[in-house]
Coordinates of C-alpha atoms in Angstrom, one line a residue:
T1 CA -11.5 -15.1 -22.4
E2 CA -14.5 -15.1 -20.1
G3 CA -13.1 -12.4 -17.9
I4 CA -13.3 -9.7 -20.6
G5 CA -16.9 -10.4 -21.6
Y6 CA -16.6 -13.5 -23.7
Q7 CA -18.1 -16.8 -23.0
K8 CA -17.4 -19.8 -25.2
Q9 CA -20.3 -20.7 -27.5
K10 CA -22.4 -17.8 -26.2
G11 CA -20.3 -14.9 -27.4
Y12 CA -19.7 -11.5 -25.8
K13 CA -23.2 -10.9 -24.4
A14 CA -22.9 -13.8 -21.9
G15 CA -19.5 -13.0 -20.4
M16 CA -18.4 -10.9 -17.5
K17 CA -18.6 -7.1 -17.1
L18 CA -17.4 -4.5 -14.7
D19 CA -19.6 -2.3 -12.4
F20 CA -18.3 0.8 -10.6
I21 CA -20.2 1.9 -7.5
D22 CA -19.5 4.9 -5.3
I23 CA -20.8 5.1 -1.7
S24 CA -22.0 8.5 -0.7
R25 CA -20.8 9.7 2.7
A26 CA -19.4 6.2 3.5
F27 CA -18.4 7.0 7.1
F28 CA -21.9 7.9 8.0
H29 CA -23.0 4.3 7.1
A30 CA -20.7 2.8 9.7
P31 CA -21.6 2.3 13.4
A32 CA -19.0 3.8 15.8
L33 CA -17.1 0.9 17.3
R34 CA -15.8 2.8 20.3
R35 CA -17.2 5.4 22.6
V36 CA -16.6 8.8 21.0
Y37 CA -17.9 11.9 22.7
V38 CA -18.5 15.2 20.9
D39 CA -19.4 18.7 21.9
L40 CA -23.0 19.5 21.2
P41 CA -23.9 22.3 18.7
P42 CA -24.4 25.7 20.4
E43 CA -28.2 25.6 20.0
D44 CA -28.3 22.2 21.9
A45 CA -25.4 22.8 24.3
E46 CA -26.0 22.6 28.1
E47 CA -23.4 22.9 30.8
G48 CA -21.8 19.5 31.5
M49 CA -23.5 17.8 28.5
C50 CA -21.9 16.2 25.4
G51 CA -23.0 13.8 22.7
L52 CA -22.1 10.1 22.2
L53 CA -21.7 9.2 18.6
E54 CA -23.6 6.2 17.3
Q55 CA -22.3 6.5 13.8
S56 CA -18.9 7.4 12.4
I57 CA -18.3 10.9 11.1
C58 CA -15.5 12.4 9.1
G59 CA -12.6 13.5 11.3
I60 CA -12.6 10.8 13.9
R61 CA -9.5 8.6 14.0
D62 CA -11.2 5.3 13.4
A63 CA -13.8 6.4 10.8
A64 CA -12.0 4.4 8.0
Q65 CA -11.8 1.3 10.2
N66 CA -15.4 1.6 11.2
W67 CA -16.4 1.8 7.5
A68 CA -14.2 -1.2 6.6
N69 CA -15.9 -3.2 9.3
A70 CA -19.4 -2.1 8.1
Y71 CA -18.8 -3.0 4.4
T72 CA -17.1 -6.3 5.3
E73 CA -20.1 -7.2 7.5
F74 CA -22.5 -6.3 4.6
M75 CA -20.4 -8.4 2.1
I76 CA -20.3 -11.4 4.4
E77 CA -24.1 -11.2 5.1
T78 CA -24.7 -11.0 1.3
G79 CA -22.8 -14.3 0.8
F80 CA -19.3 -13.0 -0.1
K81 CA -16.1 -14.5 1.3
K82 CA -13.3 -12.1 2.4
G83 CA -10.0 -12.4 0.6
R84 CA -7.1 -14.1 2.4
A85 CA -4.4 -11.9 0.8
S86 CA -6.4 -8.6 1.0
P87 CA -9.3 -7.7 3.3
C88 CA -10.5 -5.4 0.5
A89 CA -11.1 -8.2 -2.0
F90 CA -14.3 -10.3 -1.9
W91 CA -15.7 -13.3 -3.8
H92 CA -19.2 -14.6 -3.9
P93 CA -18.8 -18.4 -4.6
A94 CA -22.5 -19.1 -5.5
R95 CA -22.7 -16.3 -8.0
N96 CA -19.0 -16.0 -9.1
I97 CA -18.9 -12.3 -8.3
R98 CA -15.5 -10.7 -7.6
C99 CA -15.4 -7.3 -5.8
G100 CA -12.6 -5.0 -4.8
V101 CA -13.2 -2.1 -2.4
H102 CA -11.0 1.0 -2.3
G103 CA -12.3 3.5 0.3
D104 CA -15.8 4.2 -0.8
D105 CA -15.4 2.7 -4.3
F106 CA -16.6 -0.8 -5.2
T107 CA -15.4 -2.4 -8.4
V108 CA -17.4 -5.5 -9.2
L109 CA -16.7 -8.2 -11.9
A110 CA -19.5 -10.6 -12.8
K111 CA -22.1 -11.6 -15.4
E112 CA -24.7 -9.0 -16.0
A113 CA -27.5 -10.7 -14.1
D114 CA -25.2 -11.0 -11.0
L115 CA -24.1 -7.4 -11.3
D116 CA -27.8 -6.4 -11.3
W117 CA -28.4 -8.6 -8.3
F118 CA -25.6 -6.9 -6.4
W119 CA -26.8 -3.5 -7.4
E120 CA -30.2 -4.4 -5.9
K121 CA -28.6 -5.3 -2.6
I122 CA -26.2 -2.5 -1.9
P123 CA -28.6 0.5 -2.0
K124 CA -30.6 -1.2 0.8
R125 CA -27.5 -0.8 3.0
C126 CA -25.9 2.4 1.9
E127 CA -26.7 5.5 -0.2
C128 CA -24.7 5.0 -3.4
K129 CA -24.3 5.9 -7.0
H130 CA -23.9 3.5 -9.9
R131 CA -21.1 5.1 -11.8
G132 CA -21.2 2.8 -14.8
R133 CA -20.9 -0.6 -16.3
L134 CA -18.1 -1.5 -18.7
G135 CA -18.8 -4.3 -21.1
P136 CA -18.9 -5.4 -24.8
S137 CA -22.6 -4.6 -25.6
D138 CA -23.7 -1.4 -27.2
K139 CA -25.5 -0.3 -24.0
D140 CA -22.4 -0.7 -21.9
M141 CA -19.9 2.1 -21.3
K142 CA -16.4 1.7 -22.9
E143 CA -14.5 4.0 -20.6
I144 CA -14.7 5.4 -17.1
R145 CA -12.6 7.4 -14.7
V146 CA -12.2 5.8 -11.3
L147 CA -9.7 6.7 -8.6
N148 CA -8.2 9.3 -11.0
R149 CA -7.4 6.6 -13.5
I150 CA -9.1 5.7 -16.8
V151 CA -10.4 2.2 -17.3
T152 CA -11.1 1.3 -20.9
W153 CA -13.0 -1.7 -22.4
T154 CA -11.4 -2.8 -25.7
E155 CA -11.8 -5.8 -27.9
E156 CA -8.3 -7.0 -26.7
G157 CA -9.1 -6.6 -23.0
I158 CA -9.3 -4.1 -20.3
E159 CA -6.8 -1.2 -20.2
Y160 CA -6.0 0.5 -16.9
E161 CA -4.2 3.8 -17.2
G162 CA -1.9 4.8 -14.4
D163 CA -2.4 8.0 -12.4
Q164 CA -0.9 10.9 -14.3
R165 CA 0.7 12.3 -11.1

């Protein structure tokens, strides 16, 4: 089927593939949505002074919510529609790209040219790492560990191994 890399009359090279992208320090890419004050470091501290966060940091209660708002805004600006059943699922109707976000991990399903297009866009917004691309061609990876699970590309389809714990 097309979803596992095959496209009728064009073969495996024209079908869809999977990209895995990891965002580095995701919370730092998210603007603070509420006023959060912090103590200044000792070298900058003055009596009666504190700092107002402009960006999220690890350890504040709403860091994950701020990050979710930031990546949702990016996806919508880039042409994606947010999922109705899950706010972590996105679809780009013009390019037929599907994307799932789990924390700071993006899993993207699309044809190779569209995966390349998305990979061009996301580093302009966030510091990130391209973990790998699963697909049928020789240059594509056949196995990757993501979210402590192993995803394997086979001739029969995509295998997703459950967490060993």
